[in-house]
């Protein structure tokens, strides 16, 4: 009988493992559940021990993401510039930088503007998009988008698509939103970041509606509108929205702010730096040849010295020259890599940066003790916008606690031991304090275009 039960358990475990593998294929950072849970001694509260959380993962004191809108980008351009940004391969721009930079994607491309998107003279219809036009029976770049989402080169939805129209027709209906989510769910393409796109025919945009203003066209969160979708969109896991506003401030204490939508739902808004003000005028900095304006030494120094977050808005694939980056652009990106190499600024995908900021702010933990050892138990994320949740290991990556004697500390997630290989113990930083934390995501330099 016992043997039979054990067999059943083994079979169930195999099914569970198989299911997990199917849900999270080929992602090196997915938490492996330890095969044996170590038994903990009886733990007592350690009420006198008050710890501080380091603002960023050791040794960094700033964090930066490049948040790129997928406008007018062919698959070939996407692969070309991500090889330089994300891998260590030899590329037309020099040796790849190996940075964690994640892009955005479209489901539909239905613009009727006449722009060309690349050096081969392709029109907008050739832009990287999941479906062919609005035909959800015909997949255009679905396989590529799913692949690059799985490997971490895409983490954002640039709304459902490009609905910019000269004829002023509003084409992004709720039906298209519904069909998009149905397919995305089926295929496991489930980004958590939404970035508004384009002008007033993009009625799917949301988060900044105000009558009599530039943003009066936004209908995505108006439950009375045929373009309403935020019930579907938030239920399907979108947590963070860039609502089209702001943009002159370079860095932030906290990149997130709570946003109540017109349908009463709550979501995190986030800030992106996208222009400078020169003599009272906006000078947009969100195209590739403006990267040297975005990544200057004074900007980067301010970011890490003031211990802040920056999200740079970009359109890395816009423009139609044969080369995405010129030598100045590549040099500015190399400067950013140097700041990371020197332990000053951690470059992270947009979703990773935003989720880190969220968890850093709202993690709730208790300090426990037994036999002269201390246990930091991460209990929950008390997120006032998305609600309370028990964190996953992915959620708590990078969290770092200042402690006097790291060797006396163990980290627990919901009273379960976090495996040693996930823990990082650090020497004193410039504050004079040692620390212990959960490792950040393992860098991945794989050339996923191969
Ligand atoms: Zn756009």
Coordinates of C-alpha atoms and ligand atoms in Angstrom, one line a residue:
X1 CA 0.0 0.0 0.0
X2 CA 2.8 2.4 1.0
X3 CA 4.7 1.6 -2.1
X4 CA 1.7 2.1 -4.3
X5 CA 1.1 5.5 -2.7
X6 CA 4.7 6.5 -3.3
X7 CA 4.3 5.5 -6.9
X8 CA 1.3 7.7 -7.2
X9 CA 3.2 10.6 -5.7
X10 CA 6.1 10.0 -8.1
X11 CA 3.7 10.0 -11.0
X12 CA 2.0 13.2 -9.7
X13 CA 5.4 14.8 -9.3
X14 CA 6.4 13.9 -12.8
X15 CA 3.2 15.4 -14.1
X16 CA 3.8 18.5 -12.1
X17 CA 7.4 18.8 -13.3
X18 CA 6.3 18.2 -16.9
X19 CA 3.6 20.8 -16.6
X20 CA 6.0 23.3 -15.2
X21 CA 8.5 22.6 -18.0
X22 CA 5.7 23.2 -20.5
X23 CA 4.7 26.5 -18.9
X24 CA 8.2 27.8 -18.4
X25 CA 10.2 26.3 -21.3
X26 CA 14.0 27.1 -21.7
X27 CA 14.2 29.8 -19.1
X28 CA 17.4 29.5 -17.2
X29 CA 16.1 31.8 -14.4
X30 CA 13.1 29.8 -13.4
X31 CA 13.2 28.6 -9.8
X32 CA 13.8 24.9 -9.4
X33 CA 11.8 23.6 -6.4
X34 CA 14.3 21.8 -4.1
X35 CA 13.8 18.1 -4.2
X36 CA 14.1 17.9 -0.4
X37 CA 12.9 20.6 1.9
X38 CA 15.3 21.0 4.8
X39 CA 13.7 20.9 8.2
X40 CA 14.0 24.1 10.2
X41 CA 14.6 24.2 14.0
X42 CA 11.7 25.8 16.0
X43 CA 12.0 29.5 15.3
X44 CA 11.3 32.3 17.7
X45 CA 10.7 36.0 16.8
X46 CA 13.7 38.3 17.1
X47 CA 11.8 41.5 17.9
X48 CA 14.8 43.7 18.7
X49 CA 16.5 43.1 15.3
X50 CA 15.5 45.8 12.8
X51 CA 17.1 45.4 9.4
X52 CA 17.4 47.8 6.5
X53 CA 16.9 46.7 2.9
X54 CA 19.6 48.0 0.5
X55 CA 18.1 50.1 -2.2
X56 CA 19.6 48.1 -5.1
X57 CA 21.2 44.6 -5.5
X58 CA 24.9 44.7 -4.3
X59 CA 27.1 46.4 -5.5
X60 CA 25.0 48.7 -7.6
X61 CA 23.5 52.0 -6.5
X62 CA 21.4 52.7 -9.5
X63 CA 19.2 50.8 -12.0
X64 CA 18.5 51.6 -15.6
X65 CA 16.2 50.1 -18.3
X66 CA 15.9 50.8 -22.0
X67 CA 12.2 50.6 -22.8
X68 CA 12.0 50.4 -26.6
X69 CA 8.8 50.9 -28.6
X70 CA 8.6 48.5 -31.6
X71 CA 7.5 51.2 -34.1
X72 CA 8.7 50.6 -37.7
X73 CA 11.0 47.7 -36.8
X74 CA 11.5 44.7 -39.1
X75 CA 12.4 41.3 -37.6
X76 CA 15.9 41.6 -39.2
X77 CA 16.5 45.0 -37.5
X78 CA 15.2 43.7 -34.1
X79 CA 17.7 40.8 -34.4
X80 CA 20.5 43.0 -35.6
X81 CA 20.4 45.5 -32.7
X82 CA 19.6 42.9 -30.0
X83 CA 22.7 40.9 -31.0
X84 CA 24.7 44.0 -30.2
X85 CA 22.9 44.9 -27.0
X86 CA 22.3 41.5 -25.4
X87 CA 25.0 39.1 -26.6
X88 CA 28.8 39.0 -26.7
X89 CA 28.9 38.1 -30.4
X90 CA 30.9 40.1 -33.0
X91 CA 28.4 42.5 -34.6
X92 CA 28.5 45.4 -37.2
X93 CA 28.7 47.7 -34.1
X94 CA 31.6 45.9 -32.5
X95 CA 31.6 43.2 -29.8
X96 CA 28.2 42.7 -28.3
X97 CA 27.6 44.4 -24.9
X98 CA 25.8 41.5 -23.1
X99 CA 23.2 43.8 -21.4
X100 CA 19.7 42.8 -20.2
X101 CA 17.6 44.9 -22.6
X102 CA 14.0 43.7 -23.3
X103 CA 11.8 45.1 -26.1
X104 CA 8.1 45.5 -26.9
X105 CA 5.8 43.8 -29.4
X106 CA 2.7 44.4 -31.5
X107 CA -0.1 42.0 -32.3
X108 CA -1.5 44.1 -35.2
X109 CA 0.0 46.5 -37.8
X110 CA -2.8 48.4 -39.5
X111 CA -1.3 51.9 -40.0
X112 CA -1.9 53.4 -43.5
X113 CA 1.0 55.9 -43.2
X114 CA 3.5 55.7 -46.1
X115 CA 6.7 55.6 -44.0
X116 CA 9.4 53.1 -45.0
X117 CA 10.9 51.1 -42.2
X118 CA 14.3 49.8 -43.4
X119 CA 17.1 50.2 -45.9
X120 CA 15.4 47.7 -48.2
X121 CA 12.4 50.0 -48.7
X122 CA 9.8 47.9 -46.9
X123 CA 6.6 49.7 -45.9
X124 CA 5.0 49.7 -42.4
X125 CA 3.0 46.5 -43.2
X126 CA 6.4 44.7 -43.0
X127 CA 6.9 45.8 -39.3
X128 CA 7.3 43.0 -36.8
X129 CA 3.8 42.0 -35.7
X130 CA 2.2 38.9 -34.4
X131 CA -0.7 38.7 -36.9
X132 CA -1.0 39.7 -40.6
X133 CA -3.0 43.0 -40.5
X134 CA -6.1 42.3 -38.4
X135 CA -6.5 38.7 -39.7
X136 CA -6.1 36.6 -36.5
X137 CA -6.2 33.5 -38.7
X138 CA -2.8 34.4 -40.3
X139 CA 0.3 34.6 -38.2
X140 CA 3.0 36.9 -39.4
X141 CA 5.9 37.0 -36.8
X142 CA 4.1 35.1 -34.1
X143 CA 6.8 32.5 -33.7
X144 CA 9.6 35.1 -33.5
X145 CA 7.7 37.2 -30.9
X146 CA 6.9 34.1 -28.8
X147 CA 10.6 33.0 -29.0
X148 CA 12.0 36.4 -28.0
X149 CA 9.5 36.7 -25.2
X150 CA 10.5 33.3 -23.9
X151 CA 14.2 34.2 -23.9
X152 CA 13.7 37.6 -22.3
X153 CA 14.3 39.9 -25.3
X154 CA 10.7 41.0 -25.3
X155 CA 8.8 41.9 -22.1
X156 CA 6.3 44.6 -23.0
X157 CA 3.2 45.0 -25.2
X158 CA 3.3 48.3 -27.2
X159 CA -0.5 48.3 -27.0
X160 CA -2.2 45.7 -29.2
X161 CA -0.8 47.3 -32.3
X162 CA -0.2 50.2 -34.6
X163 CA -3.6 51.8 -35.3
X164 CA -2.2 55.1 -36.6
X165 CA -4.5 56.2 -39.5
X166 CA -4.5 59.1 -41.9
X167 CA -8.2 58.6 -42.5
X168 CA -8.8 58.9 -38.7
X169 CA -10.6 55.6 -38.6
X170 CA -10.6 53.9 -35.1
X171 CA -9.9 50.3 -35.8
X172 CA -8.8 48.9 -32.4
X173 CA -12.1 47.5 -31.3
X174 CA -12.7 45.4 -28.2
X175 CA -13.2 42.4 -30.5
X176 CA -9.5 42.7 -31.6
X177 CA -8.4 43.1 -28.0
X178 CA -10.3 40.0 -27.0
X179 CA -8.9 38.0 -29.9
X180 CA -5.4 39.2 -29.1
X181 CA -5.6 38.0 -25.5
X182 CA -7.2 34.7 -26.5
X183 CA -4.2 34.0 -28.7
X184 CA -1.6 35.3 -26.3
X185 CA -3.0 33.2 -23.5
X186 CA -3.0 30.1 -25.7
X187 CA 0.6 30.7 -26.8
X188 CA 2.0 31.8 -23.4
X189 CA 2.9 35.2 -24.6
X190 CA 1.9 37.1 -21.5
X191 CA 3.8 40.4 -20.9
X192 CA 3.2 42.4 -17.8
X193 CA 4.1 45.8 -19.1
X194 CA 1.9 47.9 -21.4
X195 CA 3.3 50.9 -23.3
X196 CA 0.9 53.3 -25.0
X197 CA 1.5 54.0 -28.7
X198 CA 0.9 56.7 -31.2
X199 CA -1.7 59.4 -31.8
X200 CA -5.4 59.9 -31.4
X201 CA -6.5 57.0 -33.6
X202 CA -4.9 54.7 -31.1
X203 CA -8.1 54.7 -28.9
X204 CA -6.8 51.5 -27.2
X205 CA -4.4 53.7 -25.2
X206 CA -5.3 54.3 -21.5
X207 CA -4.2 55.9 -18.2
X208 CA -4.1 59.6 -19.0
X209 CA -7.6 60.4 -20.2
X210 CA -8.7 64.0 -19.4
X211 CA -11.4 65.8 -21.3
X212 CA -10.2 68.9 -23.4
X213 CA -6.7 67.7 -23.4
X214 CA -4.3 66.0 -25.7
X215 CA -5.3 62.7 -24.0
X216 CA -9.1 63.0 -24.4
X217 CA -8.9 60.3 -27.2
X218 CA -7.8 57.5 -24.8
X219 CA -10.7 55.0 -24.5
X220 CA -9.0 51.8 -23.4
X221 CA -10.3 52.1 -19.9
X222 CA -13.8 53.6 -20.6
X223 CA -16.3 50.8 -20.0
X224 CA -18.9 52.6 -22.2
X225 CA -16.6 52.7 -25.2
X226 CA -16.4 50.1 -28.1
X227 CA -12.6 50.4 -27.6
X228 CA -12.7 49.3 -23.9
X229 CA -10.4 46.5 -22.9
X230 CA -8.7 47.2 -19.5
X231 CA -10.9 44.6 -17.8
X232 CA -9.4 41.9 -20.1
X233 CA -6.0 43.5 -20.1
X234 CA -5.6 43.7 -16.3
X235 CA -7.2 40.3 -15.8
X236 CA -4.6 38.9 -18.2
X237 CA -1.7 40.2 -16.0
X238 CA -0.8 43.6 -17.2
X239 CA 0.6 45.3 -14.1
X240 CA 2.5 48.4 -15.3
X241 CA 1.4 51.0 -17.8
X242 CA 3.3 53.9 -19.5
X243 CA 0.3 56.2 -20.1
X244 CA 1.9 58.5 -22.7
X245 CA 2.7 61.4 -20.3
X246 CA 5.7 62.9 -18.7
X247 CA 9.2 62.5 -20.0
X248 CA 11.6 65.4 -19.1
X249 CA 12.9 64.1 -15.8
X250 CA 15.8 61.7 -16.1
X251 CA 15.8 59.7 -12.9
X252 CA 13.5 58.8 -10.1
X253 CA 13.5 57.8 -6.5
X254 CA 10.7 55.4 -7.4
X255 CA 9.7 54.8 -11.0
X256 CA 6.1 53.7 -10.0
X257 CA 3.0 55.6 -9.2
X258 CA -0.5 54.3 -8.5
X259 CA -3.1 55.0 -11.2
X260 CA -6.9 54.5 -10.9
X261 CA -8.4 53.9 -14.3
X262 CA -11.8 55.1 -15.5
X263 CA -13.3 51.7 -14.9
X264 CA -12.2 51.8 -11.3
X265 CA -9.4 49.3 -11.7
X266 CA -6.0 50.0 -10.3
X267 CA -2.6 49.6 -12.0
X268 CA 1.0 50.9 -11.5
X269 CA 1.9 53.7 -13.8
X270 CA 5.6 54.2 -14.6
X271 CA 7.9 57.0 -15.7
X272 CA 10.0 57.1 -18.8
X273 CA 12.5 59.8 -19.7
X274 CA 11.8 60.7 -23.4
X275 CA 12.8 64.4 -24.1
X276 CA 14.9 67.3 -22.9
X277 CA 13.7 70.9 -22.7
X278 CA 15.9 73.3 -24.6
X279 CA 14.9 77.0 -24.4
X280 CA 11.4 76.0 -23.5
X281 CA 11.0 73.6 -26.3
X282 CA 10.8 69.8 -26.3
X283 CA 13.7 68.0 -27.9
X284 CA 12.8 64.3 -28.1
X285 CA 15.6 61.9 -27.3
X286 CA 13.8 58.6 -28.0
X287 CA 15.4 57.6 -31.3
X288 CA 18.7 55.7 -31.7
X289 CA 20.8 58.7 -32.8
X290 CA 19.7 60.5 -29.6
X291 CA 21.2 57.7 -27.4
X292 CA 24.4 59.9 -26.9
X293 CA 22.1 62.5 -25.3
X294 CA 20.4 59.9 -23.1
X295 CA 23.5 58.1 -21.9
X296 CA 25.9 61.0 -21.0
X297 CA 28.4 60.8 -18.2
X298 CA 26.6 63.5 -16.1
X299 CA 23.3 61.6 -16.4
X300 CA 24.8 58.3 -15.5
X301 CA 26.8 59.8 -12.6
X302 CA 23.7 61.5 -11.2
X303 CA 21.8 58.2 -11.5
X304 CA 24.2 56.1 -9.4
X305 CA 25.3 58.8 -7.0
X306 CA 21.8 59.8 -6.1
X307 CA 20.7 56.1 -6.0
X308 CA 17.9 56.3 -8.5
X309 CA 16.0 54.5 -11.2
X310 CA 15.9 55.5 -14.9
X311 CA 13.8 54.1 -17.7
X312 CA 14.9 55.5 -21.1
X313 CA 12.1 55.6 -23.7
X314 CA 13.5 54.5 -27.1
X315 CA 12.5 53.4 -30.6
X316 CA 15.5 51.3 -31.4
X317 CA 14.2 50.0 -34.7
X318 CA 13.0 53.3 -36.1
X319 CA 14.9 54.9 -38.9
X320 CA 15.7 53.1 -42.1
X321 CA 19.5 53.3 -42.5
X322 CA 21.4 50.1 -43.1
X323 CA 22.9 50.4 -39.6
X324 CA 20.7 51.0 -36.6
X325 CA 23.6 52.6 -34.5
X326 CA 26.3 54.9 -35.7
X327 CA 29.6 55.0 -33.9
X328 CA 28.5 57.6 -31.4
X329 CA 25.4 55.6 -30.5
X330 CA 27.4 52.5 -30.0
X331 CA 30.0 54.4 -27.9
X332 CA 27.3 55.8 -25.6
X333 CA 25.9 52.3 -25.1
X334 CA 29.4 51.0 -24.3
X335 CA 29.7 53.8 -21.7
X336 CA 26.5 52.4 -20.0
X337 CA 28.1 48.9 -20.1
X338 CA 31.2 50.3 -18.3
X339 CA 29.0 51.7 -15.5
X340 CA 27.6 48.2 -15.0
X341 CA 31.0 46.6 -15.2
X342 CA 32.2 49.0 -12.5
X343 CA 29.3 48.0 -10.2
X344 CA 27.6 51.3 -10.4
X345 CA 24.4 50.9 -12.5
X346 CA 22.5 47.6 -13.0
X347 CA 21.0 47.5 -16.5
X348 CA 17.7 45.5 -16.4
X349 CA 14.8 44.7 -18.6
X350 CA 11.9 47.1 -18.0
X351 CA 9.6 44.5 -16.4
X352 CA 12.5 43.3 -14.1
X353 CA 13.3 46.9 -13.0
X354 CA 9.6 47.8 -12.3
X355 CA 8.9 44.6 -10.4
X356 CA 12.1 45.0 -8.4
X357 CA 11.0 48.6 -7.4
X358 CA 7.5 47.2 -6.5
X359 CA 8.8 44.4 -4.4
X360 CA 11.6 46.4 -2.8
X361 CA 9.0 48.9 -1.6
X362 CA 6.3 46.5 -0.4
X363 CA 8.0 43.3 0.8
X364 CA 7.0 42.3 4.3
X365 CA 9.3 40.1 6.3
X366 CA 10.0 39.0 9.8
X367 CA 13.3 38.2 11.5
X368 CA 13.3 34.9 13.4
X369 CA 16.0 33.2 15.5
X370 CA 17.1 29.8 16.7
X371 CA 20.4 28.6 18.3
X372 CA 22.2 31.9 17.8
X373 CA 21.3 32.0 14.1
X374 CA 18.9 34.4 12.3
X375 CA 16.3 33.7 9.7
X376 CA 14.8 36.4 7.5
X377 CA 11.5 35.1 6.3
X378 CA 10.0 36.9 3.3
X379 CA 6.3 36.6 4.0
X380 CA 4.4 38.7 1.4
X381 CA 4.3 41.6 -1.0
X382 CA 1.8 44.0 0.5
X383 CA 1.2 45.8 -2.8
X384 CA -1.5 48.5 -2.3
X385 CA -2.4 48.5 -6.0
X386 CA -2.3 44.9 -7.1
X387 CA -3.1 43.4 -3.8
X388 CA -1.2 41.1 -1.4
X389 CA 0.6 38.1 -2.7
X390 CA 3.2 35.5 -1.6
X391 CA 6.3 36.3 -3.7
X392 CA 8.0 33.8 -6.0
X393 CA 11.7 33.5 -6.1
X394 CA 11.7 35.6 -9.3
X395 CA 9.9 38.4 -7.4
X396 CA 12.6 38.6 -4.7
X397 CA 15.7 38.4 -6.9
X398 CA 18.1 41.1 -5.9
X399 CA 16.6 41.9 -2.5
X400 CA 19.5 42.6 -0.2
X401 CA 19.5 43.1 3.6
X402 CA 22.1 45.0 5.6
X403 CA 23.3 42.7 8.4
X404 CA 26.4 42.8 10.7
X405 CA 27.3 39.1 10.3
X406 CA 26.0 37.6 7.0
X407 CA 27.3 34.2 8.1
X408 CA 24.7 34.1 10.8
X409 CA 21.8 34.6 8.5
X410 CA 19.5 32.3 6.4
X411 CA 16.9 33.5 4.0
X412 CA 13.4 31.9 3.9
X413 CA 10.6 32.4 1.4
X414 CA 7.3 31.8 3.1
X415 CA 9.1 29.7 5.8
X416 CA 10.8 27.6 3.2
X417 CA 14.6 27.6 2.9
X418 CA 16.0 29.5 -0.1
X419 CA 18.7 27.3 -1.5
X420 CA 22.3 28.4 -0.8
X421 CA 23.2 28.7 -4.5
X422 CA 20.6 31.5 -4.7
X423 CA 22.1 33.5 -1.9
X424 CA 24.8 36.2 -2.2
X425 CA 26.8 37.4 0.8
X426 CA 28.4 40.8 0.4
X427 CA 31.3 42.6 2.0
X428 CA 30.7 46.1 3.3
X429 CA 29.7 48.8 0.8
X430 CA 30.4 52.5 1.1
X431 CA 27.8 52.7 3.9
X432 CA 30.2 50.5 5.9
X433 CA 27.6 47.7 6.2
X434 CA 27.8 44.1 5.1
X435 CA 24.8 42.5 3.5
X436 CA 23.1 39.3 2.4
X437 CA 20.5 38.9 -0.4
X438 CA 19.0 36.8 -3.1
X439 CA 21.0 36.7 -6.3
X440 CA 19.9 38.8 -9.2
X441 CA 19.0 37.1 -12.5
X442 CA 21.9 35.2 -14.1
X443 CA 23.3 37.2 -17.0
X444 CA 22.4 35.5 -20.3
X445 CA 24.6 36.4 -23.4
X446 CA 23.2 33.7 -25.6
X447 CA 22.7 34.7 -29.3
X448 CA 19.1 33.7 -29.6
X449 CA 19.0 34.7 -33.3
X450 CA 20.8 31.5 -34.2
Ligands
LIG1 ZN1 5.0 53.6 -30.6

